[in-house]
Coordinates of C-alpha atoms in Angstrom, one line a residue:
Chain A
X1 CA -20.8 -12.1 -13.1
X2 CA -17.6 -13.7 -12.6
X3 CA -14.6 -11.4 -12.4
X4 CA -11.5 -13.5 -12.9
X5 CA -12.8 -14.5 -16.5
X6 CA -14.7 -11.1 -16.5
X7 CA -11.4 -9.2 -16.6
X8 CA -9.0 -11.4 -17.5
X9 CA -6.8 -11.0 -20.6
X10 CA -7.0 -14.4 -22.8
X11 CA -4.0 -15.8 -23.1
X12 CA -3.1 -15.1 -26.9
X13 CA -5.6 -12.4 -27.6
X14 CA -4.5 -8.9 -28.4
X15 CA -5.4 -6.0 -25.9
X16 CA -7.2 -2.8 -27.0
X17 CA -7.5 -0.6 -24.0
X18 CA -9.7 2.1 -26.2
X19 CA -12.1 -0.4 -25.9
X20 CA -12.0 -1.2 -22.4
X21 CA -14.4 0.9 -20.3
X22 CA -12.2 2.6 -17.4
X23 CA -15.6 3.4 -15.8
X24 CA -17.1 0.5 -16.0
X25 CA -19.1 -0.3 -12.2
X26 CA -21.3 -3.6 -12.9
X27 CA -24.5 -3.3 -10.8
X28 CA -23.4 -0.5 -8.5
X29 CA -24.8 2.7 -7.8
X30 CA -21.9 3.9 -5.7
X31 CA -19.2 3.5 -3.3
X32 CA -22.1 3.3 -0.4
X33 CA -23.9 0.2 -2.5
X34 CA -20.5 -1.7 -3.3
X35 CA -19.0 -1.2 0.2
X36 CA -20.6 -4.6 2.5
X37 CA -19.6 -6.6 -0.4
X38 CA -15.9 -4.9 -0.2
X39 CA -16.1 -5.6 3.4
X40 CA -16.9 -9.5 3.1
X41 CA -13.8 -9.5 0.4
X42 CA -11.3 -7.9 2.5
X43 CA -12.0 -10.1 5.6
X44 CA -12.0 -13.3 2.9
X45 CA -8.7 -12.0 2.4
X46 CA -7.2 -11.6 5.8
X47 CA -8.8 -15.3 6.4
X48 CA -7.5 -16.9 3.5
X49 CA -3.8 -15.0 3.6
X50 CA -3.7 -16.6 7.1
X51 CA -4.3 -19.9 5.8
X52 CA -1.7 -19.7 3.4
X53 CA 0.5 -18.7 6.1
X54 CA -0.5 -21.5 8.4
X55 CA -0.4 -24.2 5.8
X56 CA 3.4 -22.9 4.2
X57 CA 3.1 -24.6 0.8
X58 CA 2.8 -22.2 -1.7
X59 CA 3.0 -18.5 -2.3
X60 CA 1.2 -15.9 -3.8
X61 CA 2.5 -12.6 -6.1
X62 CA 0.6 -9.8 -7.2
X63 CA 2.4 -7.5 -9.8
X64 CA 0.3 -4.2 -9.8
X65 CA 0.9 -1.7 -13.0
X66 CA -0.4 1.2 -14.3
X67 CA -0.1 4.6 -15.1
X68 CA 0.5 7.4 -12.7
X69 CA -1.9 8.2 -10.4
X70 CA -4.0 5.3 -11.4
X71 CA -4.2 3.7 -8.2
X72 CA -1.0 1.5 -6.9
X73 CA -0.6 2.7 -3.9
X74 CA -4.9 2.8 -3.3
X75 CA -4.9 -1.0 -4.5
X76 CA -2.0 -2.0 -1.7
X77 CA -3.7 0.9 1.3
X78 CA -7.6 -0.7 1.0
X79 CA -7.3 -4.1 -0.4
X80 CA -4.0 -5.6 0.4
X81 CA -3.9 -3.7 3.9
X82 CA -6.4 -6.0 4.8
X83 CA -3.8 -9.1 5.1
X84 CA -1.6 -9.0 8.2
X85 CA 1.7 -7.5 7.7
X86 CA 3.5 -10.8 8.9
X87 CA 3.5 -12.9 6.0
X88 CA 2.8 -10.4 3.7
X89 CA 5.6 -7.9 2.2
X90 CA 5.6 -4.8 -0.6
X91 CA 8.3 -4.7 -3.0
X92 CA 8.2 -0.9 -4.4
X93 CA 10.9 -0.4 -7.7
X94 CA 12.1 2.5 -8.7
X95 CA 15.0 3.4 -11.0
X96 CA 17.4 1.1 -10.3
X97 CA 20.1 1.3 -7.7
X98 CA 23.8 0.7 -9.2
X99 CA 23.9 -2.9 -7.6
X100 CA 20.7 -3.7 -9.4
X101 CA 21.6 -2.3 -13.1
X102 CA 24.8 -3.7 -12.7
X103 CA 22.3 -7.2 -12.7
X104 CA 20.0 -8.3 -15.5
X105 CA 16.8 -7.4 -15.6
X106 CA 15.5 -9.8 -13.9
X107 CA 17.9 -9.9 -10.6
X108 CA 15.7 -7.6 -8.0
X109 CA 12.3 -8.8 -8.9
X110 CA 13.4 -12.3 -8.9
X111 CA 15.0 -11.3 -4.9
X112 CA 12.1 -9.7 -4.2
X113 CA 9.4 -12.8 -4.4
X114 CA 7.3 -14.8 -2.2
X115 CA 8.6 -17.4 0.2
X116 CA 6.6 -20.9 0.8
X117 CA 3.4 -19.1 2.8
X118 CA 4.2 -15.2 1.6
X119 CA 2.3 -13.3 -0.4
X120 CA 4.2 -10.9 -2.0
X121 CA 3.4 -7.3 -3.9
X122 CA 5.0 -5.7 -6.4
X123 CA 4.1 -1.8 -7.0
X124 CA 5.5 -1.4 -10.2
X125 CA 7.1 -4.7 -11.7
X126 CA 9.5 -6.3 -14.0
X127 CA 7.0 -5.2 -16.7
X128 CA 8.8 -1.9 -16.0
X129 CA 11.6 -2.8 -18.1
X130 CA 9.0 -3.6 -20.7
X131 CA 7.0 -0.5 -20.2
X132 CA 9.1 2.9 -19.3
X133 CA 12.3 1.2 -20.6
X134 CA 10.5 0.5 -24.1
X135 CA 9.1 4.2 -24.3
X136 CA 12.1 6.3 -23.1
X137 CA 14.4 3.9 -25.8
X138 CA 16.6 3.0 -22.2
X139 CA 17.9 -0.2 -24.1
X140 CA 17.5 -1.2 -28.0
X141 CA 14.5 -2.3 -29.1
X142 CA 16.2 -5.6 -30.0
X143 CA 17.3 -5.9 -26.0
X144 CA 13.8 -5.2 -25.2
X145 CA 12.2 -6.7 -27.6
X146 CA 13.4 -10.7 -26.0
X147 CA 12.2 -9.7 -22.7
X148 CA 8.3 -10.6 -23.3
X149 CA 9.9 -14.3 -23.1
X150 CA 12.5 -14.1 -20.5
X151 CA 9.0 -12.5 -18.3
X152 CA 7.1 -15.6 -19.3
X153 CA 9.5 -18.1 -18.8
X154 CA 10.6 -16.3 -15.3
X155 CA 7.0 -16.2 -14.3
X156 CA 6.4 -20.2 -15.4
X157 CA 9.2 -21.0 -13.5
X158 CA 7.9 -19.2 -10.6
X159 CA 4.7 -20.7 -11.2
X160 CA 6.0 -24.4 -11.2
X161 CA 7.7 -24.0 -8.0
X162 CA 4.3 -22.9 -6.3
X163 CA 3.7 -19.3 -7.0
X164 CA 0.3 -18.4 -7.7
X165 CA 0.7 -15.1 -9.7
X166 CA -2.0 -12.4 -10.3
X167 CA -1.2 -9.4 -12.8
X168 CA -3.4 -6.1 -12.4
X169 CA -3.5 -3.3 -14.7
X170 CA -5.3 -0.7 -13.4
X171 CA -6.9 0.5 -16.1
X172 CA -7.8 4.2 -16.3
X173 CA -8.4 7.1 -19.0
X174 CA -6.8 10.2 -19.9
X175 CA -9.5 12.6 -18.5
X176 CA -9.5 10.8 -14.9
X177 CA -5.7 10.9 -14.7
X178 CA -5.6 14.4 -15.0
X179 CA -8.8 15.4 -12.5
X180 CA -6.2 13.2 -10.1
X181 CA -3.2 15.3 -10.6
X182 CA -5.1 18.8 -10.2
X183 CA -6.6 16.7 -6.8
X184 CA -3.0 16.7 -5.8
X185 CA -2.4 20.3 -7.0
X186 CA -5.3 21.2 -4.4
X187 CA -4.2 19.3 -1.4
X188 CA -1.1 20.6 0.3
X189 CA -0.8 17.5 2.3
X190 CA -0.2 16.0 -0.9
X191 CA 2.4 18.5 -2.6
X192 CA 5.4 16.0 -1.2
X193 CA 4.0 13.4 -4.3
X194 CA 3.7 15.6 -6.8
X195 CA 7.0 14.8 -9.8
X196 CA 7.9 17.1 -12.7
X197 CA 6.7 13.3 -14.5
X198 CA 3.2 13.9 -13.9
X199 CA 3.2 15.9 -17.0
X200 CA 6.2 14.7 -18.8
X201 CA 4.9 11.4 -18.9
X202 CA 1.4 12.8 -20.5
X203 CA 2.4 13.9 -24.2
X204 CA 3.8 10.1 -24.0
X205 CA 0.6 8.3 -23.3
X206 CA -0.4 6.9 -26.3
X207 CA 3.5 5.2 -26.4
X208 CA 3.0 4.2 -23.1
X209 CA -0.7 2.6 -24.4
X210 CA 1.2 0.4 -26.8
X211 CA 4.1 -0.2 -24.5
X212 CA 1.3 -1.6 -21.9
X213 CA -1.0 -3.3 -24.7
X214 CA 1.8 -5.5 -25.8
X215 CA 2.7 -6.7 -22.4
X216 CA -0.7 -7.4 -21.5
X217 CA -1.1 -9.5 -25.4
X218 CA 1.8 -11.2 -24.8
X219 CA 2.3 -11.7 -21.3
X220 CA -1.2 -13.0 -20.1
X221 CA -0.9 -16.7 -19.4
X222 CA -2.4 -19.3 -17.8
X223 CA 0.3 -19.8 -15.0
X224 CA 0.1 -15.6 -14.4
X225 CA -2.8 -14.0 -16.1
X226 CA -3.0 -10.0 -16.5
X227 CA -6.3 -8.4 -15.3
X228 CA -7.1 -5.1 -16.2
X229 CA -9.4 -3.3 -14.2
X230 CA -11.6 -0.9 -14.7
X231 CA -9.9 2.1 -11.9
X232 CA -11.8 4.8 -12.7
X233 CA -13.6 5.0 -9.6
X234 CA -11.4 3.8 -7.1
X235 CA -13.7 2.2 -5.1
X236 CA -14.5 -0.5 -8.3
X237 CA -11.2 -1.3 -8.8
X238 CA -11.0 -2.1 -4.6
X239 CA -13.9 -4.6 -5.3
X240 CA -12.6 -6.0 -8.5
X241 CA -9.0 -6.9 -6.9
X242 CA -10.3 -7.9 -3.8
X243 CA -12.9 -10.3 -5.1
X244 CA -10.6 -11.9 -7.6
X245 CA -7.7 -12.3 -5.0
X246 CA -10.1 -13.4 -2.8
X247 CA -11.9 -16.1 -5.4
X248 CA -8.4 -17.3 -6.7
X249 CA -7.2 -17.8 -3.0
X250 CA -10.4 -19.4 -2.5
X251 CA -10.3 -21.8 -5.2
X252 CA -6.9 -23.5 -4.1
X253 CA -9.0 -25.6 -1.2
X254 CA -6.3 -24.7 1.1
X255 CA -5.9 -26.9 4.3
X256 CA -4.3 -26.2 7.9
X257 CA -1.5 -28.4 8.1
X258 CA -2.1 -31.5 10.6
X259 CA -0.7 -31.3 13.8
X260 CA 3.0 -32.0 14.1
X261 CA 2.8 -33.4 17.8
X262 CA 0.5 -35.8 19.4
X263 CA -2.5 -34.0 20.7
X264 CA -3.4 -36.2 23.5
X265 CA 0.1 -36.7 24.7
X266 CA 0.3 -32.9 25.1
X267 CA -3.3 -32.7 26.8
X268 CA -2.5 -35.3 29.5
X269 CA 0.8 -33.3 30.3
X270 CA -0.9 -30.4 30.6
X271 CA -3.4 -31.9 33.1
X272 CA -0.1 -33.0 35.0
X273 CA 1.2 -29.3 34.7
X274 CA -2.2 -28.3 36.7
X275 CA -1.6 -30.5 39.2
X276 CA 2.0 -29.8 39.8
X277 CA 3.0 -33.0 38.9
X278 CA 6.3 -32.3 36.9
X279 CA 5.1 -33.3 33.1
X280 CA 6.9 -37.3 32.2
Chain B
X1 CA -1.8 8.0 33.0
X2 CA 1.0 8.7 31.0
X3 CA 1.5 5.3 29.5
X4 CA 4.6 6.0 28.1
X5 CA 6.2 7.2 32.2
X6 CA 4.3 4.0 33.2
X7 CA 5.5 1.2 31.9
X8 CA 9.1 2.4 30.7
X9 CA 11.5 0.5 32.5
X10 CA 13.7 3.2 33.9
X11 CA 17.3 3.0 32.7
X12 CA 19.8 1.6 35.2
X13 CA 16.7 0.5 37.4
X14 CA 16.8 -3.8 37.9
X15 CA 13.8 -5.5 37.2
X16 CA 11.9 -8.0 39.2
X17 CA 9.2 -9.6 37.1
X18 CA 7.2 -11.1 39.9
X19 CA 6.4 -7.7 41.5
X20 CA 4.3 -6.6 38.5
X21 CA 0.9 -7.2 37.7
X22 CA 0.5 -9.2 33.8
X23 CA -3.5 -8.7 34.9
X24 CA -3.5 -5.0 34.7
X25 CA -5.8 -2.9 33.0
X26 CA -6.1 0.4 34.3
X27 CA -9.3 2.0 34.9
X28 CA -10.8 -0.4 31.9
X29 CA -13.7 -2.6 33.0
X30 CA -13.8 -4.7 29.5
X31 CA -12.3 -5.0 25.8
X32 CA -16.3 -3.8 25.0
X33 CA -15.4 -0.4 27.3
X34 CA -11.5 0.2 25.9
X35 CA -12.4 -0.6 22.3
X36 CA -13.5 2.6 21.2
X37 CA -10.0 4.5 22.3
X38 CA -7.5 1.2 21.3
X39 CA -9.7 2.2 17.1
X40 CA -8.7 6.0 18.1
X41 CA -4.9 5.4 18.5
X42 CA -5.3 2.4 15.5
X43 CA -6.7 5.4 13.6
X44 CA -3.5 7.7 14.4
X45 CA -0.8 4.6 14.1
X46 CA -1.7 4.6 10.5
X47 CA -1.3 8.5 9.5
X48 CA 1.9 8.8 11.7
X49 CA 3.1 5.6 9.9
X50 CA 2.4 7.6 6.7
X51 CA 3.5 10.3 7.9
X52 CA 6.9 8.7 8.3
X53 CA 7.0 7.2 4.9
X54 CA 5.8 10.7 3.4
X55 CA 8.7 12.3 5.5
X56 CA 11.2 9.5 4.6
X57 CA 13.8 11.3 7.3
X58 CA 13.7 8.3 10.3
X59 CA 13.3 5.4 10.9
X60 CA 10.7 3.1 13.3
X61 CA 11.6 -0.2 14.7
X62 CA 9.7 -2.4 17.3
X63 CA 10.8 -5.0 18.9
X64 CA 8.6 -7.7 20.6
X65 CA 9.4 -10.2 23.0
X66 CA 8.0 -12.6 25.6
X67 CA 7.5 -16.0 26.3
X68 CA 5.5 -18.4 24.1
X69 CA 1.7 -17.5 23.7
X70 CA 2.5 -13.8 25.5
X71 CA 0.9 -12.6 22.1
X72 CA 3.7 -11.5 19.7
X73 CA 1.3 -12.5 16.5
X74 CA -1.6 -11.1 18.2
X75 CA -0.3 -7.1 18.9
X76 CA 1.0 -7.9 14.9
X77 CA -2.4 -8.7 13.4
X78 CA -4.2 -6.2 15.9
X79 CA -2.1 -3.5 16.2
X80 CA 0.6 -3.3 13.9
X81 CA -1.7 -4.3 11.4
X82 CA -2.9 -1.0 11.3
X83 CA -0.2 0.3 9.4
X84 CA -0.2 0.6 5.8
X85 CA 1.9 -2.9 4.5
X86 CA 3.7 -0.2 1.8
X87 CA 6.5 1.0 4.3
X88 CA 6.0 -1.6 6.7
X89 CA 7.8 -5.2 7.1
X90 CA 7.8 -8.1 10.2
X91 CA 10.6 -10.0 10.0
X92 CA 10.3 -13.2 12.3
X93 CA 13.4 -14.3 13.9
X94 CA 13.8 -18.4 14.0
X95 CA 16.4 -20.6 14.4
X96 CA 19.2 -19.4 12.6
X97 CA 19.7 -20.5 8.9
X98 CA 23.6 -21.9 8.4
X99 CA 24.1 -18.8 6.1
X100 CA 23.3 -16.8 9.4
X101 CA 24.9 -19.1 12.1
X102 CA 27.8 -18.7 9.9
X103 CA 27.9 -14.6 10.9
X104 CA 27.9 -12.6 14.1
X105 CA 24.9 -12.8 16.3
X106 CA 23.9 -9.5 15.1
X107 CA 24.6 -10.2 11.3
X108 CA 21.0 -10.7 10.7
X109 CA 18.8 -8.4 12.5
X110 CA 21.1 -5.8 11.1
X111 CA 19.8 -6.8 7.8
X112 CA 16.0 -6.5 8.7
X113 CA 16.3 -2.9 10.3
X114 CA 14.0 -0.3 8.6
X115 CA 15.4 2.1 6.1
X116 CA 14.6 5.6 6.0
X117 CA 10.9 6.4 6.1
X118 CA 10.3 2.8 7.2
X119 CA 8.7 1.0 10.1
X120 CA 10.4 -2.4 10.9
X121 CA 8.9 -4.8 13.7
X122 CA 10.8 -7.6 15.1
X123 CA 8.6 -10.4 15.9
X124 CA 11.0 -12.0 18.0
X125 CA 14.5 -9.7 18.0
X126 CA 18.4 -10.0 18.9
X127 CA 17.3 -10.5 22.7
X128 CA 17.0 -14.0 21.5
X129 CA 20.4 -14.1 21.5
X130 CA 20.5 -13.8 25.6
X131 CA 17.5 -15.1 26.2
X132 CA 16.8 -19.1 24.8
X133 CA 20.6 -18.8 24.3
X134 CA 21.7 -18.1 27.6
X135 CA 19.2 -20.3 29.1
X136 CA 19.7 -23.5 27.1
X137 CA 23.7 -22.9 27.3
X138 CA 23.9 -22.3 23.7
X139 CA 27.4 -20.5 24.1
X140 CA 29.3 -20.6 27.0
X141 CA 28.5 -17.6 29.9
X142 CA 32.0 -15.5 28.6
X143 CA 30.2 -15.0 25.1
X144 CA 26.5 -14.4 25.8
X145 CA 27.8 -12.1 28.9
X146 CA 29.5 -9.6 26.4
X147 CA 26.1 -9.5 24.1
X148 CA 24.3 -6.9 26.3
X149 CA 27.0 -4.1 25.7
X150 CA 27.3 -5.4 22.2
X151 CA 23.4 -4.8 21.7
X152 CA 23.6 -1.5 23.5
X153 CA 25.9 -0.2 21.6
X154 CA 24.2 -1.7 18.3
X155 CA 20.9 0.6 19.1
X156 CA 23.2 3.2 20.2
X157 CA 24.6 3.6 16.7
X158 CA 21.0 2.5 15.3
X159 CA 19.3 5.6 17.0
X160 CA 22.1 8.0 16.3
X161 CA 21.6 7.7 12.4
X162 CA 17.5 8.4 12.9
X163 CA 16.3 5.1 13.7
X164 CA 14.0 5.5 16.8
X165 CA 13.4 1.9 19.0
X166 CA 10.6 0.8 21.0
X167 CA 11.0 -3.0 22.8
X168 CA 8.0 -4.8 24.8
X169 CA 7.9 -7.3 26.3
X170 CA 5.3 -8.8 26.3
X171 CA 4.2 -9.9 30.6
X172 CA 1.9 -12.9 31.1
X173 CA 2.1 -15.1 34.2
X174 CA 2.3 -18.6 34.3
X175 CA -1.6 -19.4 34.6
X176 CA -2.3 -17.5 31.7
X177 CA 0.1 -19.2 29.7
X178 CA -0.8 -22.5 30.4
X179 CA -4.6 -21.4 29.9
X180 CA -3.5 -20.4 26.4
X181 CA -2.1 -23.6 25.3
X182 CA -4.8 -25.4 26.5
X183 CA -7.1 -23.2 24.2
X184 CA -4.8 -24.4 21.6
X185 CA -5.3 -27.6 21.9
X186 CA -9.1 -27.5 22.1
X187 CA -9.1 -25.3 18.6
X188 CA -8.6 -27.9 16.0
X189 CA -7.4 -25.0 13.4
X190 CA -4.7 -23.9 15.9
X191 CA -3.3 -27.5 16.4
X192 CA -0.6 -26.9 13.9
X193 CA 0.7 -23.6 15.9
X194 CA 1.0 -26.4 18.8
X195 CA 5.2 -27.4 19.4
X196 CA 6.8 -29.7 21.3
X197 CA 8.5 -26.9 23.3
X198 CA 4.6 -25.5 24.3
X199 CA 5.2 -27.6 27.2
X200 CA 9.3 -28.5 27.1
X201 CA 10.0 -25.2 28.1
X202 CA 7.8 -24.8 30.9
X203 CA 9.6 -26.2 33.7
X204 CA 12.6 -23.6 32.7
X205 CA 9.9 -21.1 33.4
X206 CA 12.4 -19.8 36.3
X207 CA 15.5 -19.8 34.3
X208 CA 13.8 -17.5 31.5
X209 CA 12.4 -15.1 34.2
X210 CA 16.3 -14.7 35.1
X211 CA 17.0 -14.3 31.4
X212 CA 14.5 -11.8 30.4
X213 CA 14.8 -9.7 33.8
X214 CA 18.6 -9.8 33.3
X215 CA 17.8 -8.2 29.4
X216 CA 15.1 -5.5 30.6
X217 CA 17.7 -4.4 32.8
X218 CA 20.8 -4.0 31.4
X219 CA 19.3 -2.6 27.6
X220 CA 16.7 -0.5 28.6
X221 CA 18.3 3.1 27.3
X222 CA 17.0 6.3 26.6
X223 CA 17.2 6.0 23.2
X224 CA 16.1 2.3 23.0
X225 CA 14.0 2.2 26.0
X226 CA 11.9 -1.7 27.2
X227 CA 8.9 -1.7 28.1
X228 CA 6.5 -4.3 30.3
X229 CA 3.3 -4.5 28.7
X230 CA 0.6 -6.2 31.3
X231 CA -0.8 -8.9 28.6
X232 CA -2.8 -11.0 30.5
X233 CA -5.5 -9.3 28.9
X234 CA -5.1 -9.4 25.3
X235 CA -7.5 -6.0 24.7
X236 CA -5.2 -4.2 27.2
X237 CA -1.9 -5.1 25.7
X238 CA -3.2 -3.9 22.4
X239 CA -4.2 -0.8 23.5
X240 CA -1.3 -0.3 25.4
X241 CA 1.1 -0.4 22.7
X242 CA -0.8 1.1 20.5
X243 CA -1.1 4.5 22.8
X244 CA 2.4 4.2 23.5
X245 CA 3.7 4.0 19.7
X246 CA 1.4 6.8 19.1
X247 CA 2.7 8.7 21.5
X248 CA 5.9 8.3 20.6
X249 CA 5.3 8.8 16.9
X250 CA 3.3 12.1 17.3
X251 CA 6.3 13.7 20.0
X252 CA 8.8 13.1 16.8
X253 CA 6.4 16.4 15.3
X254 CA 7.1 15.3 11.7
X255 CA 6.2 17.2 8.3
X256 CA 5.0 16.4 5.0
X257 CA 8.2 17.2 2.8
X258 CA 8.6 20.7 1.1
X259 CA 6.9 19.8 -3.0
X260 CA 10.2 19.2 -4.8
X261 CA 8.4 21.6 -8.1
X262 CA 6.9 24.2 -8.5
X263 CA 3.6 24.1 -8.1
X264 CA 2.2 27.1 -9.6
X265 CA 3.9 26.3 -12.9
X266 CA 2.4 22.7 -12.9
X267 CA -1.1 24.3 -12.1
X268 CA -0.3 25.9 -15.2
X269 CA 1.0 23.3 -17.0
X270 CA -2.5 21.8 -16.5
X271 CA -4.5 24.5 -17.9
X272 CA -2.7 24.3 -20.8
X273 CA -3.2 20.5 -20.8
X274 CA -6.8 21.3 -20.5
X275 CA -7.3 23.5 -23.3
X276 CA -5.5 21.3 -25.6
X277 CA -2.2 23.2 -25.8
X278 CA 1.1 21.2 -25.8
X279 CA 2.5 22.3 -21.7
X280 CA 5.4 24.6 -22.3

């Protein structure tokens, strides 16, 4: 089955996440079944990130959304982790520092992207400001309402200048949320995460489900095309990103840049180096 | 061995390149034989690096240097790599931009230093600034003479507000290095990683002893101490810095943060959840 048009929202279609399966796992039995082929997409990865690196042309950004404790931090951990750290940076946003509010919307994402040969990840995006902002009424609704355009047109400009730009929503359900919170509740190591939001944010969900369904309707195009994926088990949503990060890369029939010296000039001054001849 | 005793270059102590051994590898026969304790302190890198993040009271930041081909990408990918890309950024240093030519020599690494919780490594690091500097006469001897109390007293001010330094160099000899280039040029995928100044440098092999011996010297400090990493052998260099960040990470004793809520009223919170009711 192919994964990119598997989960990808059509551009112009209208998103009903009630009828997306959060548990959906394909053909797999379990983590232990999926894993070789997680393996063989996490080492595609590191390979092709390289490449990009090496060849310095374009860029990649991956916006990863969803709701707490679906898996953002997971996703960049097992499946991005894989990449090496030079060339590839995290962008985390949080409530706004008074530099950045004092900015439109747009100001730190837009700081925050790829350079020529960078892939760059967002946990948590400029869909925030479509998302939390829209739910907790942080701007009218005629402010937020323009901002599904300003996205796309930010993002198409992006795009034309040679970011490739992957959206995931990690896509899980109400029950699985909160058997992830009482995890939390259970692991003192993990008491330091726990926010006062995990269950202030949960009588808002289904605002929060129309918040993200019309971001993922109106902002899945072909220049930057949401995903969502299925994150109920965690170790299905590490497949899904990392094979359809890995098949986009893939697809762009990336080339190591040719040599910007003259090879054989450098190997015959090299055999002079050996003989201590000083190189002419 | 303590690793960390060993290799330290002693403050005050002058250095003399030539009397240490780049082929070093302790009582390792073979990568095959060290491979299983350089995965154990891989292993440990990445929870003390979360650890870190978790703790978000200090600061890591690494600094490599060494000639060309000593392996600065390499103990990135392999080591470094280890660490979870969500709290950790390489910043490469080049040739200065005009934006940064146009500040102090320390304007920009400044910018690139690791906030709180954050581990920062310097691929490349102000040391430039007295090292291809100083040896190509880049400023006159009066300026780049003053730069080693400047940097001093730059990671002097950098430790004192919680941001702990480590800074290896990198030690090949001259074989080595020339060994490595010549695998570059028989690896058609590396040909583009191949520069004019592979081989330009070379005969100022001498002069850049004087350079880096002069910098190991004069900035190692106890709280931003150098280290000479053998790195003849790749496998060893890798394992050395890897045991000796460890090290260094697990002396710091750091703590998952105090939960900032109460936890017993969100266990309750949840109960309620569960059985229907609206949390109080």
């Amino acid at each position: 089955m192919d994964y990119i048009s598997r989960f990808r929202v059509e551009p112009g279609s209208q998103v009903d996440l009630s009828k997306i399966d959060a548990s959906f796992k394909d053909q797999h039995e379990s983590h232990q079944h999926a894993l070789p082929e997680i393996e063989t997409y996490r080492q595609q990865l590191a390979d092709l990130q390289y490449l990009m690196y090496a060849e310095n042309k374009r860029s990649l950004l991956i916006c990863l959304q969803g709701r707490d404790a679906a898996g953002k931090d997971g996703t960049i951990k097992h499946v991005l982790g894989a990449m090496n750290p030079q060339g590839c940076k995290v962008a985390a946003f949080k409530v706004p520092t008074r530099e950045e509010a004092a900015h439109d919307f747009l100001w730190r994402y837009h700081r925050a992207t790829p350079a020529k040969g960078e892939v760059a990840i967002f946990n948590r995006s400029h869909y925030e400001d479509v998302l939390v902002v829209r739910v907790h009424n942080l701007v009218p609704q005629d402010v937020w309402s323009q901002r599904y355009a300003h996205i796309n047109h930010f993002e198409q400009q992006l795009a034309d200048s040679g970011t490739h730009i992957l959206k995931f929503y990690l896509h899980i359900d109400a029950d699985e949320q909160l058997a992830r919170f009482k995890q939390r509740i259970d692991d003192p190591a993990r008491h330091w995460k726990i926010s006062d939001s995990d269950y202030s944010e949960r009588p808002l969900w289904d605002e929060y489900t129309t918040a993200f369904e019309a971001a993922l309707s109106q902002c899945s195009t072909p220049h930057a095309p949401w995903f969502i994926i299925p994150s109920n088990h965690k170790w299905f949503r590490n497949l899904a990103i990392s094979r359809i990060v890995s098949e986009t890369l893939s697809a762009l029939d990336m080339k190591f840049p040719a040599p910007t010296v003259n090879i054989n000039e450098i190997r015959k001054k090299y055999h002079q180096i050996e003989k201590g001849e000083s190189p002419s």
